[in-house]
Short mmCIF file of N, CA and C and ligand atoms in Angstrom, two decimals:
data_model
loop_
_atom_site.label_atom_id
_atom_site.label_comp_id
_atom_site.label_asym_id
_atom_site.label_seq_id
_atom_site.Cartn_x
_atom_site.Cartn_y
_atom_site.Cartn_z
N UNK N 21 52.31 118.18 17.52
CA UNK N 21 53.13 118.90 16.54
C UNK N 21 53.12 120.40 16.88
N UNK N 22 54.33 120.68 17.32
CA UNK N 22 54.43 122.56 17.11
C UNK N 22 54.18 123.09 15.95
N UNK N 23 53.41 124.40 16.55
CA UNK N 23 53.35 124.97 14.99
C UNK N 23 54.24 126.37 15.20
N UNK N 24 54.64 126.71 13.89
CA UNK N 24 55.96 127.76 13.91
C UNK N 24 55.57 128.71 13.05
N UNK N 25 54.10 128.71 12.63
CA UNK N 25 53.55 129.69 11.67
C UNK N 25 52.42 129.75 11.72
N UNK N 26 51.67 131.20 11.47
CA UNK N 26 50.17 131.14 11.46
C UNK N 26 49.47 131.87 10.46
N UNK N 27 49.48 131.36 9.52
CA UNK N 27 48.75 131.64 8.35
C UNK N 27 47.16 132.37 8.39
N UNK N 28 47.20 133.98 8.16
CA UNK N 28 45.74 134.64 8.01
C UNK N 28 45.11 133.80 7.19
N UNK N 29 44.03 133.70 7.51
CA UNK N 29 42.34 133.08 7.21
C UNK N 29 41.75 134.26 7.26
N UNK N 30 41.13 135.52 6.43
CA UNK N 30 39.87 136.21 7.05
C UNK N 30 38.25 135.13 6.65
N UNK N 31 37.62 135.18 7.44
CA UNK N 31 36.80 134.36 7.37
C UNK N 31 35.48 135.56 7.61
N UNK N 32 34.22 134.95 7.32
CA UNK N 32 32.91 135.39 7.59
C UNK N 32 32.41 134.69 9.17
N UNK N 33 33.02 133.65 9.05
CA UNK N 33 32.14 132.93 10.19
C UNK N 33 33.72 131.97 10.52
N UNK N 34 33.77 131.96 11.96
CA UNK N 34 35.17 130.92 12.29
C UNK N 34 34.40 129.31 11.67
N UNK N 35 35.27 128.73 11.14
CA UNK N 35 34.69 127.22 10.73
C UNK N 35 34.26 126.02 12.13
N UNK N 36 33.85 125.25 11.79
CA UNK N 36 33.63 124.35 13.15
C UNK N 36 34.62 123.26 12.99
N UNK N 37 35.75 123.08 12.32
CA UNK N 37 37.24 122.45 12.36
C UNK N 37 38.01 123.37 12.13
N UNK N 38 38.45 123.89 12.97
CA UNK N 38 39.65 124.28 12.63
C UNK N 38 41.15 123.68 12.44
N UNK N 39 41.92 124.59 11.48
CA UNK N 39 43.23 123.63 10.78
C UNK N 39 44.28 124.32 11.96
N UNK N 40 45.30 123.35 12.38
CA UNK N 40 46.34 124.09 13.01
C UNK N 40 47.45 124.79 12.04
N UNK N 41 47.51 125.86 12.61
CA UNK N 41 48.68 126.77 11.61
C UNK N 41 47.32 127.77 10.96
N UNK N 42 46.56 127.72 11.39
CA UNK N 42 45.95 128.63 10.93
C UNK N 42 45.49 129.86 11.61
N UNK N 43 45.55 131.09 11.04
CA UNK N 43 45.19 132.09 12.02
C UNK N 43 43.38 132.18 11.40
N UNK N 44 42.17 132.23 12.09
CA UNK N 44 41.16 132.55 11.77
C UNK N 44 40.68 133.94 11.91
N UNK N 45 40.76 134.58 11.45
CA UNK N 45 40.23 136.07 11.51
C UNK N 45 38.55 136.60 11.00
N UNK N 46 37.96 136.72 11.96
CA UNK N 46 36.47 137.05 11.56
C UNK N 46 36.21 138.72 12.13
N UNK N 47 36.47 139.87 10.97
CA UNK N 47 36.69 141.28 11.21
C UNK N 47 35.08 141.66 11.96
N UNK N 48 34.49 141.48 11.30
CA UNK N 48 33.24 141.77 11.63
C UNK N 48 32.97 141.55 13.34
N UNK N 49 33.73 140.96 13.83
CA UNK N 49 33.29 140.32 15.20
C UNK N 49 34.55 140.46 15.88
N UNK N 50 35.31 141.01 15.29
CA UNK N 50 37.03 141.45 15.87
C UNK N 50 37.33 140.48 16.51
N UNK N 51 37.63 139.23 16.03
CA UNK N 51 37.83 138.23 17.14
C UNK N 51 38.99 137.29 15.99
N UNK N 52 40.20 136.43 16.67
CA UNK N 52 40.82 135.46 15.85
C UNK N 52 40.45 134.19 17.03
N UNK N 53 40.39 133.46 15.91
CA UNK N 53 40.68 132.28 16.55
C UNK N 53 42.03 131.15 16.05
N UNK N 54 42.81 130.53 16.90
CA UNK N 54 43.62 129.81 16.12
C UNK N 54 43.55 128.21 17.22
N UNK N 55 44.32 127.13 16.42
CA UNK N 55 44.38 126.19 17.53
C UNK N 55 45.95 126.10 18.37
N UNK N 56 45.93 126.11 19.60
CA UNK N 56 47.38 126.32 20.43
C UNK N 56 48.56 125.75 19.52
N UNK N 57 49.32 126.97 19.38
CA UNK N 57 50.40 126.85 18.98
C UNK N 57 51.37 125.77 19.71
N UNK N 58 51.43 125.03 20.43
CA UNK N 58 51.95 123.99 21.14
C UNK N 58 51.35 122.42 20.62
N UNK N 59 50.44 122.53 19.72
CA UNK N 59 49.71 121.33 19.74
C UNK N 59 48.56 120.65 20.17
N UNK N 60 48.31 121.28 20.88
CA UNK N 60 47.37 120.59 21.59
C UNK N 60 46.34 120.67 20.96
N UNK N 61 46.26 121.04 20.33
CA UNK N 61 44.75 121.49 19.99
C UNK N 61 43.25 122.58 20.09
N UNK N 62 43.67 123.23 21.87
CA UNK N 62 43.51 123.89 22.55
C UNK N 62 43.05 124.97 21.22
N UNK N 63 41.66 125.39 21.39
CA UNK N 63 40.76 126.45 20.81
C UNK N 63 41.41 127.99 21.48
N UNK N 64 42.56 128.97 20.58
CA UNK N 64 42.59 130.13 21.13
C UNK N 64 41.58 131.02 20.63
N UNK N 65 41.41 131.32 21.61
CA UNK N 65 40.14 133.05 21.31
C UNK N 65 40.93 134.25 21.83
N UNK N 66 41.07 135.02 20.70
CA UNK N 66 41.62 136.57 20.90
C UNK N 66 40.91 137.52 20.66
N UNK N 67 39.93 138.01 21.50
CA UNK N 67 39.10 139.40 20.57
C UNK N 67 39.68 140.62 20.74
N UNK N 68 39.60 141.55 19.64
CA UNK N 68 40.53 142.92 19.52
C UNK N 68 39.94 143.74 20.54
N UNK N 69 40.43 144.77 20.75
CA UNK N 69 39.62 145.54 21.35
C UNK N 69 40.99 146.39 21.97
N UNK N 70 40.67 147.85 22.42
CA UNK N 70 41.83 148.77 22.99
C UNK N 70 42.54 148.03 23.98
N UNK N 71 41.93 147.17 25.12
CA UNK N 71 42.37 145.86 25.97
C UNK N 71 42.69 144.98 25.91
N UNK N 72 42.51 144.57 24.67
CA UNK N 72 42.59 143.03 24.37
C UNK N 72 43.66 143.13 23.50
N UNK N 73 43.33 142.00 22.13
CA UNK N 73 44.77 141.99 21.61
C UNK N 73 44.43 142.82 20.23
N UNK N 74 45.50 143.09 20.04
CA UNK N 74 45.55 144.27 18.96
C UNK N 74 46.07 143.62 17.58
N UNK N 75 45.55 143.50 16.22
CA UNK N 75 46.15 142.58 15.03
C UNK N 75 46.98 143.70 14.32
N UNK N 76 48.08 143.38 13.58
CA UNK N 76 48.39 144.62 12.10
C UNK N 76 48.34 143.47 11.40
N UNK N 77 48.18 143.73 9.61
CA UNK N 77 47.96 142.03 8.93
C UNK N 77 48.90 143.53 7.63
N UNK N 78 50.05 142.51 7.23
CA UNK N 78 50.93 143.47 6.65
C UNK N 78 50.60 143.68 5.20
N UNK N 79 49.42 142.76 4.74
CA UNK N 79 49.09 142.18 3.32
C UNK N 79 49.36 140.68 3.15
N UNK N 80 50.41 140.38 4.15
CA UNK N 80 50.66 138.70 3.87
C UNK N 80 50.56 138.11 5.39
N UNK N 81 51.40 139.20 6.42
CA UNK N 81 51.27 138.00 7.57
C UNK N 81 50.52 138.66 8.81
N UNK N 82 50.13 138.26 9.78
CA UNK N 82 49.84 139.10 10.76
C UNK N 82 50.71 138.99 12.15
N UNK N 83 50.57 139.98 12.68
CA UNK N 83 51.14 139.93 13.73
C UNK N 83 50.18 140.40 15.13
N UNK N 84 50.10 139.70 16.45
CA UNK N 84 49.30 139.58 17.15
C UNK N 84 49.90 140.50 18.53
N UNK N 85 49.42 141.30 19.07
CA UNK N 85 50.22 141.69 20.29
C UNK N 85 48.85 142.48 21.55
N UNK N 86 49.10 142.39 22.94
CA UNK N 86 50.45 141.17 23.34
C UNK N 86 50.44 139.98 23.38
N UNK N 87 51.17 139.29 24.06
CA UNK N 87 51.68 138.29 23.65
C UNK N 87 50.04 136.82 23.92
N UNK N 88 50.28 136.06 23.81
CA UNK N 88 49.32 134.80 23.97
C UNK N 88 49.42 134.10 24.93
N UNK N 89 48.74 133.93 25.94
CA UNK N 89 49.59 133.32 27.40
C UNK N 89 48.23 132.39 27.78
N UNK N 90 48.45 131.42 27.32
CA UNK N 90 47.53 129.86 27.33
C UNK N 90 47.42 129.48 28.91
N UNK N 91 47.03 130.49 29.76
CA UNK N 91 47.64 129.83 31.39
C UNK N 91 46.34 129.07 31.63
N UNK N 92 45.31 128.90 31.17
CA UNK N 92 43.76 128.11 31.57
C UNK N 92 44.19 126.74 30.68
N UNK N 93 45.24 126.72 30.20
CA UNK N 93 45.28 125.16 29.15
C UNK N 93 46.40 124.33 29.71
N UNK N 94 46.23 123.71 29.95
CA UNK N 94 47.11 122.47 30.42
C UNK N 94 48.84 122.59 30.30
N UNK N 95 48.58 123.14 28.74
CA UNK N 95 49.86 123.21 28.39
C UNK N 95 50.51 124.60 28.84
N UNK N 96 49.90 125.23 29.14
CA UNK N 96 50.24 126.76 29.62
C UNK N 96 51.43 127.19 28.52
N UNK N 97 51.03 127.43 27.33
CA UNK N 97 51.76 127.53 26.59
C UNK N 97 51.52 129.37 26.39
N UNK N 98 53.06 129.89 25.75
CA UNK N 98 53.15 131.35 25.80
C UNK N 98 53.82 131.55 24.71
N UNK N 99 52.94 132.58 24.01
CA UNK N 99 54.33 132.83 22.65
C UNK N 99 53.90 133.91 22.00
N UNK N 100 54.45 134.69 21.20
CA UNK N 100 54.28 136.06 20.11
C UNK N 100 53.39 135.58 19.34
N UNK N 101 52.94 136.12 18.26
CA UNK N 101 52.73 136.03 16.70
C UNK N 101 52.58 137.33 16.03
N UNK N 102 54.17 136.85 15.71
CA UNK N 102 54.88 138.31 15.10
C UNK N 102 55.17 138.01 13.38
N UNK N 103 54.44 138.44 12.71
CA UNK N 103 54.77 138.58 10.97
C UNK N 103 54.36 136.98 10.85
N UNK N 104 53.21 136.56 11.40
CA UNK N 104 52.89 134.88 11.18
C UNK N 104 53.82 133.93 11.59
N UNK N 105 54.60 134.41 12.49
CA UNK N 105 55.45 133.39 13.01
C UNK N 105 55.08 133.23 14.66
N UNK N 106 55.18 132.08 14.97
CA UNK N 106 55.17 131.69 16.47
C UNK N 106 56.63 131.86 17.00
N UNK N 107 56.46 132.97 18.21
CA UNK N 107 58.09 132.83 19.02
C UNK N 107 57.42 132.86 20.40
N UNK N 108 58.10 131.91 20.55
CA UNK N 108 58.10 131.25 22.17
C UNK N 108 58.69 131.70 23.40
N UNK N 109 57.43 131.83 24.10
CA UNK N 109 58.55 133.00 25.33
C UNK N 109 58.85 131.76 26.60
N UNK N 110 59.28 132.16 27.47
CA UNK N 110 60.06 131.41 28.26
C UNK N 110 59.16 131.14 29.24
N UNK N 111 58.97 129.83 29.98
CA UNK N 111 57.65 129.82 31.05
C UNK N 111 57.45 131.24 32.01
N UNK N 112 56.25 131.08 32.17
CA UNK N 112 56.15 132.72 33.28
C UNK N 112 56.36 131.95 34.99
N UNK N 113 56.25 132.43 35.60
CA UNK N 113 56.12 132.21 36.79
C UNK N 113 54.78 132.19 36.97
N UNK N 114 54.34 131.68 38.45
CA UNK N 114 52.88 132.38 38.79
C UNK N 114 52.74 133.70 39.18
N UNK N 115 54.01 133.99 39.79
CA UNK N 115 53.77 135.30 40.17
C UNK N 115 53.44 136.60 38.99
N UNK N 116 54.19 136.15 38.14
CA UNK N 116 54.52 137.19 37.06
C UNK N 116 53.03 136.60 36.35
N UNK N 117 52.29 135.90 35.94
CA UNK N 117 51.41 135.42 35.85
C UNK N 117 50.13 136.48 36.41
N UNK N 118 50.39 136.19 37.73
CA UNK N 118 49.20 137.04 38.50
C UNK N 118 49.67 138.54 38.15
N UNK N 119 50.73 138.89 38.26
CA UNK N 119 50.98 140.41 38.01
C UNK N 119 50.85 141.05 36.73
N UNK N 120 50.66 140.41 35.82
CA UNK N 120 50.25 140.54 34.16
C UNK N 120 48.38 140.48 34.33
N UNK N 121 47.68 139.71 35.12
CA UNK N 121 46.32 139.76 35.05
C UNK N 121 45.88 140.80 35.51
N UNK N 122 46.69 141.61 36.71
CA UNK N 122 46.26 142.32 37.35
C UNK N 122 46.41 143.61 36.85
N UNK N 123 47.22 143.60 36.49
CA UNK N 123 47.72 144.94 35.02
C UNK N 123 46.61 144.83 33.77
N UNK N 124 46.28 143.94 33.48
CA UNK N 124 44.93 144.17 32.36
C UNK N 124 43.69 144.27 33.35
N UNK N 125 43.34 143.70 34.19
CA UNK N 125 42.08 144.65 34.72
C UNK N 125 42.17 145.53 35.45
N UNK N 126 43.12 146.10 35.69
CA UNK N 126 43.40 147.60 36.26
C UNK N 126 43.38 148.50 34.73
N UNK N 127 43.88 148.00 33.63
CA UNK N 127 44.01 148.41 32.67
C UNK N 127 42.56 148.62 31.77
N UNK N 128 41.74 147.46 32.14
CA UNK N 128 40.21 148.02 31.87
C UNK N 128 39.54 148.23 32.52
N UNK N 129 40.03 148.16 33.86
CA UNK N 129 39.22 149.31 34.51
C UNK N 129 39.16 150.98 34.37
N UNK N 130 40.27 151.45 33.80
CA UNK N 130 40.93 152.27 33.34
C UNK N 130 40.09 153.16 32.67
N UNK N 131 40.21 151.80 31.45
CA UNK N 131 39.80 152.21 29.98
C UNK N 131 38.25 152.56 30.13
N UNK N 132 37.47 151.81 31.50
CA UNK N 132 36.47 152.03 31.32
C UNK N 132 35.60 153.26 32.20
N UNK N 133 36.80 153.52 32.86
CA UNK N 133 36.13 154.69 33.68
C UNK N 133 36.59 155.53 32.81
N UNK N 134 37.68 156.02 32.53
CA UNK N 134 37.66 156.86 31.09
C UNK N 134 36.99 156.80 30.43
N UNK N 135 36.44 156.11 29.75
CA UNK N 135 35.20 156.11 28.94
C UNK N 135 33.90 156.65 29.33
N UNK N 136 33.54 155.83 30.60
CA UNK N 136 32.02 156.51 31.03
C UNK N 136 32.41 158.32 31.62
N UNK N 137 33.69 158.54 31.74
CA UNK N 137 34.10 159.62 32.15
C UNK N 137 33.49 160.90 30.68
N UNK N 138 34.26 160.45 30.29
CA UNK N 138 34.02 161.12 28.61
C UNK N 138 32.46 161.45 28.50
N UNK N 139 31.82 160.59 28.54
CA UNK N 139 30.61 160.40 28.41
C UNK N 139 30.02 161.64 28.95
N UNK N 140 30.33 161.02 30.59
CA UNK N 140 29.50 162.11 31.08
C UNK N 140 30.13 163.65 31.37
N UNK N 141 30.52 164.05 30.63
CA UNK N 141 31.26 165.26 30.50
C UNK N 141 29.89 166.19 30.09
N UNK N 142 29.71 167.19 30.93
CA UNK N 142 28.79 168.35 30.72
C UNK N 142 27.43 167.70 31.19
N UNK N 143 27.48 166.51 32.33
CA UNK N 143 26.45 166.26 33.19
C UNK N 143 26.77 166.16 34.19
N UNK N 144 27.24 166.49 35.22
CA UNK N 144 27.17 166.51 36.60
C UNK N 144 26.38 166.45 37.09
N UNK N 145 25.77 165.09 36.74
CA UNK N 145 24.17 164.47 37.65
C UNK N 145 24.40 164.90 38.96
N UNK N 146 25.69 164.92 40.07
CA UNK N 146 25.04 164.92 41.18
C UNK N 146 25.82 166.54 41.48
N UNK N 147 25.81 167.55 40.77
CA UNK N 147 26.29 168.77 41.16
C UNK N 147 25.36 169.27 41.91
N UNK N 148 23.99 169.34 41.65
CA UNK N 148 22.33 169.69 42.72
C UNK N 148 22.22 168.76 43.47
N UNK N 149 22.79 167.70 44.03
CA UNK N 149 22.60 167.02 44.89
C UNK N 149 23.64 166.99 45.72
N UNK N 150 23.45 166.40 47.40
CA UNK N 150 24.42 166.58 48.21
C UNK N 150 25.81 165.34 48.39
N UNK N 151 25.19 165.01 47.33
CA UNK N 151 26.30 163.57 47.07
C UNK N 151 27.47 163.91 46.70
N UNK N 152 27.93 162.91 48.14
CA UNK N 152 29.58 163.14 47.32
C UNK N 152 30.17 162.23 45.88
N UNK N 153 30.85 163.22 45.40
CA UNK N 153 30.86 162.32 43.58
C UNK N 153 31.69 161.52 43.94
N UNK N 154 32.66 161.50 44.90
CA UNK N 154 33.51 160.33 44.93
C UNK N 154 33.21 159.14 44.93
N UNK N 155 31.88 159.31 45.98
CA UNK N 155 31.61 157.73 46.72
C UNK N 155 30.48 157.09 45.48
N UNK N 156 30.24 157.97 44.27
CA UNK N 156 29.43 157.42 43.63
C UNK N 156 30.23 156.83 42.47
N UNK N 157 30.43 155.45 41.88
CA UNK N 157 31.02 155.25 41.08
C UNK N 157 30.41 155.24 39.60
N UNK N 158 30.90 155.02 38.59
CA UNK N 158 30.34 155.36 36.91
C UNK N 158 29.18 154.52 36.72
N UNK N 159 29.33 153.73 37.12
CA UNK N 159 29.00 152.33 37.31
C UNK N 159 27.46 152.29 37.91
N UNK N 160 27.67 152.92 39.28
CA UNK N 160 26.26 153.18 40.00
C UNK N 160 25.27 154.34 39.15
N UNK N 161 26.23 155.66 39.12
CA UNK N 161 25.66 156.70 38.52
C UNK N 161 24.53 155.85 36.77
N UNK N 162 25.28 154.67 36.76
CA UNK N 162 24.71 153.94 35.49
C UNK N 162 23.49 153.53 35.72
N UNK N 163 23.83 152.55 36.78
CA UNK N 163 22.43 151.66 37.33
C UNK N 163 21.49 152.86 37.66
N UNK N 164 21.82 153.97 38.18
CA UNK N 164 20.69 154.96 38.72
C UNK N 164 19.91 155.48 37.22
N UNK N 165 20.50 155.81 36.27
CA UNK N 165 20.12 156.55 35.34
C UNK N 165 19.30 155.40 34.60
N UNK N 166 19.61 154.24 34.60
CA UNK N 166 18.75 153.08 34.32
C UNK N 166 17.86 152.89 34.77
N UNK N 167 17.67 153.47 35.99
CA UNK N 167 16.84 153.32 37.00
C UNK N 167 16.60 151.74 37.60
N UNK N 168 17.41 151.37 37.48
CA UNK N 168 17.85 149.89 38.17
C UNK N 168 18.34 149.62 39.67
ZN1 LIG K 3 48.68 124.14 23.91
#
């Protein structure tokens, strides 16, 4: 059975049945869960985050963006959830497929060197040292300060 609507749930804890047509929303843990809008049954997991998917909940419906792209489920099912409604986008290609994955982890990679960037603003760990900052990434400069 398609489902053509997804009804907010805020919940404390996601349930261990979930109903189809239901959106599960657990704030505390920024995460929805719903079951594939196609039927199947298929357990979706969306957690919020600046990368991930982003909720507005208007008082009655929510809307999910971007879009939901089921490509690890059988059904490879793809669709909105815009104002609690399911709209169905048109199969992707693989290509367009791979070029959408590659755009979100370039996209948190992004987010995350910006971030440790921020961070280290007004430490130039390696300004007394002869290291070049290029070749050192946020990442290493991490493990070092961990001393890992
Ligand atoms: Zn499905």
């Amino acid at each position: 059975m398609t489902i053509s609507r997804l009804n907010p749930q805020f919940v404390e804890h996601f349930p261990e049945k979930l109903k189809p047509g239901e959106l599960y929303l657990a704030m505390e843990f920024a995460t929805a869960v719903h079951l594939c809008a196609c039927g199947c049954e298929s357990k979706v997991i969306t957690p919020f985050s600046p990368t991930d998917w982003q909720m507005s909940f208007d008082g009655e419906t929510v809307s999910l963006r971007p879009s939901i792209g089921n490509w690890s489920f059988r059904c490879r099912s793809h669709y909105w959830v815009r104002s609690g409604r399911v709209v169905w986008a048109s199969d992707m290609s693989q290509e367009v497929i791979d070029a959408v994955r590659k755009r979100d982890i370039q996209a948190k990679a992004l987010h995350q060197a910006a971030r440790a960037k921020s961070e280290d603003v007004g430490q130039p760990e390696w300004a007394d040292s002869q290291a070049e900052p290029k070749a050192t990434t946020w990442f290493e400069r991490l493990k070092s300060r961990l001393g890992l």
